[in-house]
Structures are given as C-alpha cells and as structure tokens.
XYZ file of C-alpha atoms in Angstrom:
642
model
C 0.000 0.000 0.000
C 1.355 3.421 -0.937
C 2.837 5.357 1.919
C 3.689 2.327 4.071
C 7.033 2.277 5.841
C 9.608 0.447 3.770
C 10.375 -3.052 5.086
C 13.975 -2.600 4.020
C 14.128 0.525 6.185
C 12.696 -1.314 9.209
C 15.285 -4.046 8.773
C 18.093 -1.497 8.565
C 16.740 0.473 11.519
C 16.625 -2.566 13.807
C 20.055 -3.684 12.643
C 21.474 -0.298 13.689
C 19.656 -0.221 17.032
C 20.879 -1.684 20.301
C 17.849 -2.668 22.349
C 19.859 -2.335 25.568
C 20.278 1.389 24.919
C 16.587 1.823 24.062
C 15.315 -0.035 27.120
C 17.849 1.450 29.542
C 16.589 4.932 28.692
C 13.304 3.927 30.306
C 14.103 1.009 32.616
C 16.918 0.773 35.136
C 19.060 -2.160 33.987
C 21.939 -3.943 35.639
C 24.499 -6.125 33.848
C 23.969 -9.763 34.748
C 26.102 -12.291 32.897
C 25.653 -11.829 29.167
C 22.366 -9.981 29.637
C 20.859 -7.040 31.499
C 18.101 -7.316 34.071
C 15.754 -4.989 35.920
C 12.244 -4.466 37.223
C 9.607 -5.016 34.568
C 7.978 -1.753 33.426
C 4.777 -3.568 32.434
C 3.718 -4.903 35.848
C 4.476 -4.262 39.504
C 7.240 -6.379 41.012
C 9.854 -6.220 43.748
C 12.537 -8.492 42.319
C 13.812 -8.354 38.736
C 12.153 -10.743 36.294
C 12.751 -8.565 33.219
C 15.765 -9.338 31.046
C 17.247 -7.789 27.922
C 19.557 -9.747 25.648
C 22.183 -7.792 23.729
C 23.097 -10.836 21.632
C 19.554 -11.589 20.505
C 18.197 -8.041 20.739
C 15.135 -9.272 22.667
C 13.503 -8.323 25.941
C 11.494 -10.780 27.994
C 9.676 -10.700 31.343
C 9.159 -13.953 33.198
C 6.537 -12.315 35.390
C 4.006 -11.082 32.819
C 5.313 -12.590 29.585
C 6.083 -9.286 27.819
C 8.508 -10.018 24.993
C 9.746 -8.491 21.775
C 12.282 -6.322 19.975
C 13.078 -2.625 20.262
C 10.056 -1.524 18.222
C 7.628 -3.587 20.250
C 9.128 -2.222 23.466
C 8.496 1.357 22.347
C 4.956 0.470 21.306
C 4.143 -1.112 24.676
C 6.069 1.267 26.935
C 5.193 4.563 25.232
C 1.756 3.382 24.039
C 2.650 4.115 20.412
C 1.251 2.798 17.171
C 3.729 0.939 14.957
C 4.446 3.887 12.594
C 4.962 6.194 15.596
C 7.401 3.736 17.169
C 9.358 3.546 13.909
C 9.458 7.348 13.718
C 10.735 7.620 17.291
C 13.379 4.927 16.857
C 14.466 6.477 13.561
C 14.769 9.909 15.149
C 16.910 8.416 17.888
C 19.185 6.880 15.252
C 19.292 10.070 13.167
C 17.540 8.388 10.222
C 14.763 9.598 7.944
C 11.886 7.139 7.640
C 11.588 5.660 4.152
C 8.128 4.895 2.817
C 6.988 2.860 -0.142
C 4.759 4.188 -2.884
C 6.443 7.142 -4.504
C 3.237 7.794 -6.442
C 1.420 8.757 -3.245
C 0.540 12.450 -3.737
C 0.724 13.095 0.023
C 4.113 11.440 0.574
C 6.152 14.499 -0.415
C 4.154 16.740 1.902
C 4.559 14.334 4.828
C 8.291 14.100 4.228
C 8.574 17.891 4.063
C 6.657 18.215 7.339
C 9.025 15.798 9.101
C 12.062 17.687 7.860
C 10.557 20.955 9.039
C 10.031 19.500 12.491
C 13.667 18.382 12.719
C 15.020 21.853 11.909
C 12.313 24.018 13.435
C 13.523 24.218 17.037
C 17.129 24.869 16.055
C 15.968 27.721 13.826
C 13.945 29.148 16.698
C 16.945 28.892 19.025
C 19.102 30.771 16.529
C 16.408 33.418 16.192
C 16.293 33.968 19.971
C 20.092 34.221 20.208
C 20.170 36.786 17.416
C 17.456 38.896 19.066
C 19.395 38.956 22.327
C 22.347 40.540 20.528
C 20.231 43.152 18.703
C 18.659 46.351 19.939
C 15.436 44.644 21.015
C 17.444 42.539 23.463
C 18.829 45.486 25.452
C 16.547 44.875 28.444
C 17.318 41.165 28.462
C 21.078 41.808 28.272
C 20.804 44.201 31.207
C 18.934 41.550 33.205
C 21.598 38.919 32.507
C 24.345 41.363 33.461
C 22.611 42.067 36.758
C 22.553 38.333 37.374
C 26.304 38.299 36.819
C 26.353 36.030 33.764
C 29.383 36.191 31.516
C 29.290 36.018 27.740
C 30.916 32.586 27.957
C 28.095 31.133 30.059
C 25.448 32.818 27.892
C 27.079 31.252 24.849
C 27.511 27.785 26.382
C 23.854 27.600 27.383
C 22.585 29.204 24.169
C 20.568 31.828 26.061
C 18.457 34.121 23.894
C 15.561 36.560 23.976
C 11.958 36.437 22.724
C 10.787 39.893 21.636
C 7.787 41.615 23.164
C 5.778 41.104 19.971
C 2.903 38.794 19.114
C 4.226 37.372 15.841
C 7.973 38.006 15.636
C 8.994 34.326 15.673
C 5.993 33.340 13.576
C 7.024 35.698 10.777
C 10.638 34.524 10.917
C 9.811 30.821 10.707
C 7.119 31.304 8.094
C 9.675 33.094 5.934
C 11.786 29.923 6.201
C 8.916 27.959 4.665
C 7.686 26.359 7.907
C 3.926 26.144 8.198
C 1.999 27.522 11.154
C 0.605 24.034 11.847
C 4.097 22.661 12.422
C 5.004 25.641 14.615
C 1.909 24.948 16.714
C 2.713 21.237 16.872
C 6.178 21.948 18.281
C 4.919 24.420 20.859
C 6.220 27.694 19.424
C 2.841 29.124 18.480
C -0.433 29.188 20.397
C -3.625 28.545 18.441
C -6.873 30.109 19.668
C -9.737 27.919 18.490
C -12.395 30.550 19.111
C -10.714 33.061 16.778
C -8.478 30.810 14.683
C -5.566 33.148 15.440
C -2.004 31.962 16.064
C 0.678 33.935 17.905
C 4.067 33.456 19.575
C 3.960 31.453 22.782
C 7.077 33.175 24.178
C 7.103 36.983 24.349
C 9.411 39.343 26.261
C 11.248 36.492 27.938
C 14.836 35.388 28.413
C 14.941 32.086 26.539
C 16.737 28.957 27.737
C 16.953 26.192 25.097
C 16.388 22.700 26.468
C 18.693 20.237 24.737
C 18.674 16.489 24.410
C 21.691 14.276 25.054
C 23.045 15.057 21.565
C 22.791 18.809 22.089
C 19.789 19.311 19.806
C 17.207 21.852 20.935
C 13.962 20.036 21.753
C 12.083 22.700 23.761
C 12.408 26.043 25.533
C 11.990 27.595 28.922
C 11.360 31.317 29.175
C 11.727 33.690 32.143
C 9.537 36.762 31.941
C 11.167 40.206 32.160
C 8.025 42.143 33.007
C 5.083 41.388 35.260
C 3.399 38.782 33.069
C 2.437 35.409 34.475
C 3.669 32.785 34.772
C 7.172 33.814 35.785
C 8.627 30.756 34.050
C 7.021 29.220 30.970
C 7.984 25.888 29.399
C 7.224 24.429 25.996
C 4.258 22.036 26.022
C 4.597 18.328 25.319
C 5.528 17.769 21.663
C 6.634 14.848 19.494
C 10.226 15.414 20.678
C 9.757 16.805 24.193
C 8.438 15.063 27.300
C 9.143 17.130 30.387
C 8.911 14.110 32.685
C 12.040 12.712 31.026
C 14.209 15.719 30.226
C 16.534 17.686 32.493
C 17.693 21.213 31.769
C 21.473 21.619 31.732
C 22.387 17.937 31.607
C 23.875 18.215 28.128
C 25.914 21.269 29.176
C 27.127 19.450 32.290
C 28.366 16.559 30.164
C 30.057 18.942 27.752
C 31.902 20.633 30.612
C 33.015 17.374 32.210
C 33.055 14.111 30.316
C 33.977 12.246 33.519
C 31.024 13.254 35.667
C 30.807 11.404 38.969
C 28.120 13.478 40.692
C 25.128 15.496 39.489
C 23.371 18.209 41.475
C 19.625 18.518 40.803
C 18.197 21.997 41.447
C 14.832 23.598 40.735
C 15.280 26.340 38.094
C 17.112 27.424 34.974
C 18.807 30.362 36.679
C 20.050 28.090 39.464
C 21.809 25.916 36.886
C 23.253 28.876 34.996
C 24.334 30.778 38.133
C 26.163 27.725 39.475
C 27.897 27.345 36.115
C 28.978 30.989 36.329
C 30.803 30.113 39.566
C 32.459 27.064 38.050
C 30.003 24.463 39.336
C 29.245 22.752 36.032
C 27.532 19.579 37.195
C 24.016 20.928 37.909
C 20.730 20.284 36.113
C 17.073 21.072 36.799
C 13.702 19.428 36.402
C 11.320 21.274 34.107
C 8.539 22.436 36.379
C 7.689 18.877 37.414
C 8.462 16.653 40.354
C 11.319 14.196 40.015
C 10.329 11.135 37.993
C 11.730 7.637 37.643
C 12.727 8.554 34.076
C 14.795 11.459 35.396
C 16.613 9.187 37.818
C 17.185 6.542 35.215
C 18.797 9.071 32.917
C 20.986 10.428 35.710
C 22.142 7.026 36.940
C 23.207 6.114 33.438
C 25.782 8.904 33.723
C 26.792 9.020 37.383
C 26.608 6.984 40.580
C 25.807 9.891 42.911
C 22.878 12.314 42.692
C 22.405 15.215 45.109
C 18.989 16.865 45.348
C 18.987 20.507 46.366
C 15.873 21.907 48.086
C 14.784 25.034 49.866
C 14.714 24.642 53.636
C 11.016 25.563 53.980
C 8.035 23.205 54.229
C 7.562 23.110 50.473
C 11.182 22.050 50.044
C 10.779 19.306 52.645
C 7.666 17.999 50.930
C 9.451 17.956 47.593
C 12.335 16.065 49.211
C 9.963 13.436 50.602
C 8.472 12.913 47.145
C 11.950 12.579 45.684
C 12.873 10.027 48.329
C 9.855 7.919 47.419
C 10.751 8.141 43.736
C 14.402 7.295 44.335
C 13.988 4.199 46.518
C 13.162 1.688 43.726
C 16.259 2.824 41.807
C 18.726 2.379 44.655
C 20.624 -0.699 43.586
C 23.987 -1.209 45.261
C 26.677 1.240 44.160
C 24.349 4.212 43.757
C 24.111 7.150 46.138
C 21.450 9.791 46.709
C 21.941 12.801 48.992
C 19.633 15.606 50.118
C 20.879 19.182 50.480
C 18.630 21.686 52.264
C 19.477 25.364 51.869
C 18.842 28.067 54.482
C 15.259 29.277 54.384
C 14.746 32.036 51.835
C 17.828 31.078 49.815
C 18.216 29.248 46.529
C 21.395 28.037 44.785
C 21.543 31.230 42.720
C 21.541 33.597 45.705
C 23.568 31.364 48.041
C 26.473 30.745 45.693
C 26.789 34.514 45.160
C 26.951 35.075 48.916
C 29.236 32.204 49.877
C 31.232 31.487 46.733
C 32.048 28.239 45.037
C 34.091 26.523 47.757
C 31.549 27.047 50.538
C 28.680 25.887 48.331
C 30.565 22.762 47.253
C 31.256 22.001 50.925
C 27.498 22.065 51.519
C 27.033 19.594 48.666
C 29.716 17.288 50.056
C 28.071 17.317 53.494
C 24.533 16.742 52.200
C 22.469 14.158 54.084
C 22.683 10.628 52.678
C 19.482 8.833 51.770
C 19.654 6.617 54.869
C 19.864 9.568 57.242
C 17.011 11.420 55.556
C 14.889 8.257 55.506
C 15.235 7.675 59.252
C 14.728 11.378 59.960
C 11.455 11.480 58.021
C 10.195 8.260 59.578
C 10.868 9.615 63.084
C 9.278 13.011 62.471
C 6.319 13.576 64.773
C 6.906 10.423 66.835
C 8.232 10.105 70.385
C 10.755 7.298 70.118
C 10.904 6.972 73.912
C 7.418 5.507 73.810
C 6.529 2.068 72.452
C 3.796 3.477 70.219
C 6.166 6.049 68.739
C 8.786 3.410 67.978
C 6.128 1.181 66.399
C 5.077 3.936 63.992
C 8.724 4.723 63.270
C 9.546 1.095 62.462
C 6.424 0.692 60.321
C 7.259 3.826 58.328
C 10.810 2.649 57.658
C 9.676 -0.832 56.631
C 7.071 0.593 54.280
C 9.833 2.565 52.581
C 12.202 -0.404 52.458
C 9.564 -2.439 50.622
C 10.398 -0.240 47.605
C 14.161 -0.742 47.921
C 15.806 -3.421 45.740
C 17.428 -6.304 47.594
C 21.120 -5.787 48.177
C 23.755 -4.612 50.615
C 22.129 -1.209 51.178
C 18.834 -2.789 52.153
C 20.580 -5.199 54.533
C 22.506 -2.364 56.190
C 19.373 -0.271 56.593
C 17.574 -3.207 58.233
C 20.527 -3.673 60.566
C 20.481 0.038 61.449
C 16.726 -0.130 62.038
C 17.307 -3.072 64.364
C 19.882 -1.052 66.291
C 17.548 1.936 66.634
C 14.458 -0.063 67.562
C 15.853 -3.036 69.489
C 14.022 -5.516 67.227
C 15.819 -8.473 65.633
C 16.436 -8.120 61.897
C 14.904 -11.548 61.275
C 11.528 -10.140 62.304
C 11.905 -7.364 59.735
C 12.659 -9.931 57.042
C 9.539 -11.855 57.982
C 7.482 -8.660 57.850
C 8.834 -7.702 54.443
C 8.195 -11.205 53.107
C 4.608 -11.252 54.371
C 3.872 -7.773 52.998
C 5.458 -8.281 49.583
C 3.012 -8.162 46.648
C 2.270 -11.570 45.090
C 4.384 -12.579 42.128
C 2.151 -13.874 39.318
C 4.689 -16.324 37.906
C 8.023 -17.785 39.034
C 10.935 -15.542 38.192
C 14.557 -16.252 37.500
C 17.583 -14.239 38.367
C 19.529 -13.635 35.147
C 22.953 -15.126 35.547
C 25.906 -16.364 33.591
C 23.802 -19.052 31.914
C 22.385 -16.248 29.793
C 19.123 -15.625 28.010
C 18.664 -19.181 26.823
C 18.984 -20.714 30.281
C 16.315 -18.410 31.692
C 13.847 -19.457 29.011
C 13.581 -22.880 30.630
C 11.628 -21.310 33.497
C 9.286 -19.268 31.361
C 6.728 -22.008 30.878
C 7.165 -21.930 27.103
C 9.035 -25.263 26.955
C 7.027 -28.429 26.536
C 8.167 -31.939 27.376
C 7.965 -35.073 25.245
C 9.476 -38.562 25.285
C 13.219 -38.544 24.847
C 12.866 -41.219 22.171
C 11.602 -38.611 19.736
C 15.160 -37.537 19.127
C 16.180 -41.073 18.220
C 14.332 -41.129 14.912
C 17.114 -40.112 12.616
C 18.115 -36.869 14.309
C 21.407 -38.089 15.674
C 20.888 -36.188 18.894
C 19.160 -38.957 20.801
C 21.772 -41.449 19.677
C 24.633 -39.350 21.025
C 22.881 -39.066 24.373
C 22.403 -42.777 24.588
C 26.015 -43.367 23.795
C 27.345 -40.897 26.326
C 24.961 -41.773 29.091
C 24.012 -38.124 29.586
C 23.399 -34.795 27.943
C 25.901 -33.519 25.456
C 28.202 -30.710 26.424
C 27.569 -31.073 30.130
C 23.965 -29.853 29.999
C 21.749 -31.024 32.808
C 18.908 -33.350 31.944
C 16.399 -30.739 33.040
C 17.656 -28.329 30.427
C 18.772 -30.565 27.570
C 15.673 -32.711 27.455
C 13.189 -29.968 26.662
C 14.766 -27.753 24.055
C 13.047 -28.881 20.853
C 10.812 -31.731 21.941
C 7.199 -31.718 20.706
C 8.119 -29.463 17.775
C 7.762 -30.540 14.152
C 11.002 -31.001 12.246
C 10.575 -27.752 10.263
C 9.813 -25.900 13.510
C 13.030 -27.228 15.076
C 14.963 -25.971 12.077
C 13.305 -22.544 12.246
C 14.086 -22.268 15.961
C 17.732 -23.154 15.335
C 17.991 -20.638 12.491
C 16.596 -17.902 14.761
C 19.565 -18.498 17.029
C 22.115 -19.175 14.249
C 20.994 -17.329 11.066
C 24.323 -17.984 9.349
C 23.603 -21.722 9.218
C 21.121 -21.096 6.401
C 24.123 -21.047 4.059
C 24.824 -24.720 4.861
C 21.363 -25.925 3.771
C 20.751 -27.671 0.424
C 20.094 -25.260 -2.431
C 16.685 -26.738 -3.244
C 13.991 -26.784 -0.587
C 12.437 -30.139 -1.506
C 13.684 -31.540 1.802
C 11.247 -29.270 3.700
C 7.671 -30.571 3.220
C 5.160 -27.732 3.146
C 2.463 -30.123 4.324
C 4.267 -30.512 7.661
C 3.381 -28.083 10.485
C 5.529 -24.946 10.045
C 6.880 -26.302 6.755
C 5.882 -23.279 4.708
C 7.235 -20.936 7.410
C 10.530 -22.811 7.397
C 10.882 -22.373 3.646
C 10.089 -18.666 3.883
C 12.634 -18.141 6.663
C 15.347 -19.924 4.690
C 14.619 -17.799 1.604
C 14.821 -14.585 3.607
C 18.070 -15.574 5.279
C 19.577 -16.425 1.927
C 18.603 -12.978 0.640
C 21.449 -11.688 2.790
C 19.677 -8.903 4.719
C 18.452 -10.920 7.700
C 21.317 -11.625 10.047
C 19.713 -11.126 13.457
C 16.533 -12.450 15.105
C 14.982 -9.037 15.703
C 15.208 -8.132 12.006
C 13.622 -11.434 11.024
C 10.798 -10.926 13.530
C 10.225 -7.395 12.282
C 9.712 -8.715 8.730
C 6.764 -10.813 9.932
C 5.513 -8.267 12.476
C 1.737 -8.245 12.893
C 1.166 -11.567 11.085
C 0.364 -15.091 12.349
C 3.796 -16.155 11.120
C 5.318 -13.416 13.282
C 3.506 -14.727 16.343
C 4.748 -18.243 15.623
C 8.326 -17.048 15.214
C 7.987 -15.129 18.460
C 6.917 -18.337 20.228
C 9.842 -20.282 18.792
C 12.317 -17.558 19.696
C 11.181 -17.672 23.312
C 11.740 -21.412 23.678
C 14.933 -22.747 25.167
C 17.711 -23.575 22.698
C 19.647 -26.150 24.709
C 21.752 -27.588 21.889
C 25.382 -26.498 22.424
C 26.578 -23.976 19.868
C 29.499 -26.126 18.735
C 27.227 -28.934 17.504
C 24.344 -26.906 16.082
C 25.610 -27.109 12.501
C 25.872 -30.892 12.631
C 22.453 -31.206 14.268
C 20.898 -29.079 11.537
C 22.471 -31.336 8.896
C 21.093 -34.399 10.689
C 17.595 -32.941 10.772
C 17.673 -32.083 7.070
C 18.914 -35.589 6.189
C 16.103 -37.066 8.274
C 13.527 -34.980 6.382
C 15.086 -36.022 3.073
C 14.856 -39.698 4.028
C 11.317 -39.185 5.241
C 10.394 -37.556 1.947
C 11.950 -40.416 -0.016
C 9.847 -42.961 1.905
C 6.537 -41.305 0.987
C 4.404 -43.336 -1.415
C 2.399 -41.488 -4.076
C -0.742 -42.197 -2.079
C 0.819 -40.711 1.077
C 2.071 -37.667 -0.788
C -1.377 -37.286 -2.409
C -3.107 -37.451 0.968
C -0.744 -34.827 2.408
C -1.300 -32.404 -0.447
C -5.039 -33.062 -0.520
C -5.350 -32.273 3.209
C -3.369 -29.101 2.731
C -5.465 -28.014 -0.274
C -8.573 -27.773 1.912
C -7.213 -24.490 3.216
C -7.810 -21.708 0.653
C -4.575 -20.534 -0.958
C -2.456 -23.067 0.942
C -0.936 -24.799 -2.106
C 1.827 -23.231 -4.137
C 1.829 -23.448 -7.942
C 4.404 -26.264 -7.793
C 2.308 -28.187 -5.281
C -0.829 -27.818 -7.396
C 1.071 -29.211 -10.389
C 2.383 -32.072 -8.261
C -1.142 -32.826 -7.019
C -2.399 -33.063 -10.616
C 0.482 -35.423 -11.444
C -0.301 -37.635 -8.466
C -3.999 -37.801 -9.383
C -3.051 -38.952 -12.851
C -0.535 -41.472 -11.542
C -2.929 -42.968 -9.003
C -5.744 -43.109 -11.570
C -3.569 -45.200 -13.926
C -2.030 -47.255 -11.124
C 1.404 -45.719 -11.628
C 4.081 -45.187 -9.001
C 6.466 -42.398 -8.118
C-alpha cells in the first residue's frame, strides 16, 4: 500500500539499534552475565524478572510474559502505534523514515513536514540568540548582566531573547517555509480555536533552550522580564519533548566534564546557569515537574551519585519526601542519593553569590545521605521513647524499604533499624516477606547461563518422550552413547529444548539463534515438506536468510511483524535452545537428512493425501504443489508409481 514504511528501512533500523540502549533509557538495567536485568515496566514487582539480551536483541519478562524487539518495546512502553514507534526509533538513530509508494501524492508533503520539524527548534533557538544581541534585546542583556552572567556562560547555554511582539517568531519561521501548523505542533505558536488566530507562545522572555543528550534543541523555557504570568514558561509536550524525562542543563554538564561522577539537581534554569557561572558545572534542573523515575534513570546512566537541592522551607521538605519515594526503587547497590537543604529564603543562585564556590561545594559534600534522611522522616512527629512512637517509626521505615531493591544497602538499613528499635532483623525480614506483593509467575535471576537458560523457566518449553530424538536426528543417539546430555547440559535443560516441535519448527528455531547456518542448507527446498506443520514458514525463513539482509533475530521478527507467522516465530524464539553452539551445525544437517529420508519414503498415495489435506485451506498450495497434485492424481488413476 502506498505510503507504508519500507520493510527494508525497518530491517536497517533494527540492525542499527541496540535494544539495551533503548530499554535502559526507560528502565533501570543492571548487567547480569551476558544480559541485562531490571524491574519489569509492564507490571508491579519487587525483584527483577525482566531481562534484555544484547546478543539476541530481545527483551522478555518472566513475570508477565512481555517479549519483543526494540520496536515492540516502544509500542508497549510509550503506548505508540507501529508507525509512531518507527518514527521515534528512527529519530533516535538520526535516520529519515523511508516509505513505499512514490506515487502517493501526500508522501512528499509528509516528508517535508518531518524535515521541518527536525530543523524548526534549532531555527527558533538561533532566532532567539540573534534577538538577544540586537537592539530589542537590550533589556534582556541588562537583566543577565545584573545576574552576573558572563558572555561565555550565555554562549555555552545558548541563552536568547523572545521579543515583546505577538508574531515576531511566527514571521521569521514562516519566511523559512515552515507552516503555522508545524510551529503549533512543536509548541512555538499558540492557536486560539475561538478566533483561529495563532501567535508566539514566548514573548518578552529570556529564553533557555532545552537540549537532548546530543545537544539538539527540543524545547524552551522562558523567564519573563516584566510582570506577566507565569514567571517561568515551558514548551508544552511535543513529538520530541516530554518534560517528565528531560533535564535542563544535563547536556551542558556533560560537555563541561566528560567524567562526571556526581550530578546536582536543582529547581530552576537560573540556578543551573548561576552555578555554572561560579564554576560548578555539574548541575541540572527538572522542568517544572516533580522528580520522575525517568529522570533518575537518565541520571544514573551517567553518574553513581545524585544530590537533590531543596529550599529549607516546608515546600522544600515535601518535595524532598516525594523525591525520596521516587528514588527508593532505583537504589541498587553502588548508587548514592543525597539531600541538600538550603537556608530558608535562599536558593542556589543567591547562596552561591553570597558564599562562593568553595563554601557551596562544601554544603554539597556534606549533604544528608538517603539513609539519614529516611530515618529522619520516619521519626518526624513520633516520640521514640514511647513504644507506640517506635512502632510507627519502624512501620514507616519498613514501608519505605519495601520499595528498595534487595542488596547490601537494604541489609545495612535493616541492621540500622534493628539497632535503633531493638528488634531483631529476622523479624523485619519476615514482615517484608509477608507484605510483599504476590508474584504472578516464578521468576529467575539472570545469571551467567544467559538468556537461553532463563527461558527454561518461562513455561514456554514443553516436554515429550526422549525417544523422539532417536528417529534419525542423531541427537538422541549421542545421548544414549554418552549416558548423559551432550556438552555437560543437565537433563532438566537438555531434554526440553526442541521436543514436541515438528522437524521444520526445530529448524526454524535453530535458524533464529544461528541465522548464518542457512548457508549450509541444500540449495533446493524439496527436503522441507510444506504439508508438515511450520513447513511453509521454514521455507520462507530460509529464503529470507539467503537474501542476505536478515542476520539477526529481531530483524527477522520485524519482517513478519503483525502476522500469524510473526507470532509463531515469536513463540519459537522464546523457547529454550539447549543444543550447544558447537554442535548446532551438525544437528541441523542431521535434521535435514532425516527430512530427506522421510520424503523419499513417501508413497504417491501418502504424498497425495498430504497435499489433498493441505489443499482444503484456501490458498495453501503453491503453484508447484498444485502441479504435483495433478500429477499424483493422474498417476494414481492409472495405477502408476512415483
């Protein structure tokens, strides 16, 4: 259909994408053997049952069964349709989406609109910087000078100025050929439905570009110079900007120090910029929202220590408590979170000007660790000299620790709680176990056995008599001769890998794990009977692998995405592949020889019955099979033989 996304492009996109990078931008992952593991984002759980395989480019959750490639993850996590997921993944990879059907009259317009969106925000940023340097920016320059900002800091952060006019930016961008609809879509214009009028969203404001991790402008924050409200105004949500994920100043912090070890999280743009003016170049700010798990995930990908800076008033304390709650699930061993409370009435901007860099950095170094703040908040309002007060204190701490991942930190906090309350730690463990949410399915800790070993627990593997391997496959014979599984595999693992699958299905499963083995198969596909279950799928997979563009499982799955064949391949990919890698080529050859022998033993009547049964499904027979069926009918009618 004209306008559809090119399959070749999808293949190329997935081949260039590392699913570990995509998932880790949204889910906190920890290296575990050959894979990465973490808490599943698709259901609530306390211990990791979610694993991501770099080798196979799959994700899988043993708790809820979620499984797929990078595109499916974006669709499920971000609630995107397939084309939207492709667009997002392509934008991340710096690729332009290719679509089929060049005769589609709307294709050129859609492509032009996408290109406009890519360049629009950078053009707007340049416009704001230019206006700051011109006569209209005199008031803004005076404001920045009063705040003590140097030209170097203004340049590094790309600070600009939005004129006090209704359509200044609109006219500029329209002259560049960018439609008003696109400007509205990316948050630069406001559209009034009652009048149909559009006008600049930002007017008479100092403009702070918000940049992504590559330094591309994705949104703006503007501080008003006059008395207009609100004082600070952010871009709305757009196709490229989600304020619950982005942090102002993080790109600039990375540019200033490629070896960041600590990040300071403050509340406003001017706090970040003022700290940078005093040489503190490791600060960033949330964008008018509370701290989110996405923020923390992004930070912990860069550093191991995060310090939250809050005002010392009640509002600051409340914000700190919310941040503590958000941070707890992310606190795997090796990470640190600290809480810095400033004197009441002060913010980082004013305090660093009063005290200077060294004194402010000393405050950061002495900030309260998460453990201290946790116990302090749990004890607030309770008399710990009384039994009832200690009970409420202990309950509050345990409720918080329910959110903390298992590890050394959790053990130490339980030990400290025992010391402060006089209760044995074993009782805390019992309490946590009894109050843990139920786990819907057994989970496995990803270990050095890798992705394949974990699949044995997923419930996808079926069992069948061991003798099934003995019928010409060669695998059962080698077991019998050795008295045990080949390659040191345990019986529990080796006995369930491919049992109860048809021969073509076994071959497809093996090719999903070892696509290169397709080159060792016979040139003709007569050995693979289409009448067998999964026979036609096996032939199609072999043809695609031979085409040369399908060298990884996720690309192969993407080709069949949204079809029954895709679902079947997904099922086969999730099953355990227990055959050792060093013997997979020989096993594949054995299976093909077995099918060839099986095919040779078919009588014309048997072959006729197979094809006749298959023909009852509309469109099931290929042209060659139809011709063969006609030949068999003629042979059987005359009493001939094959």
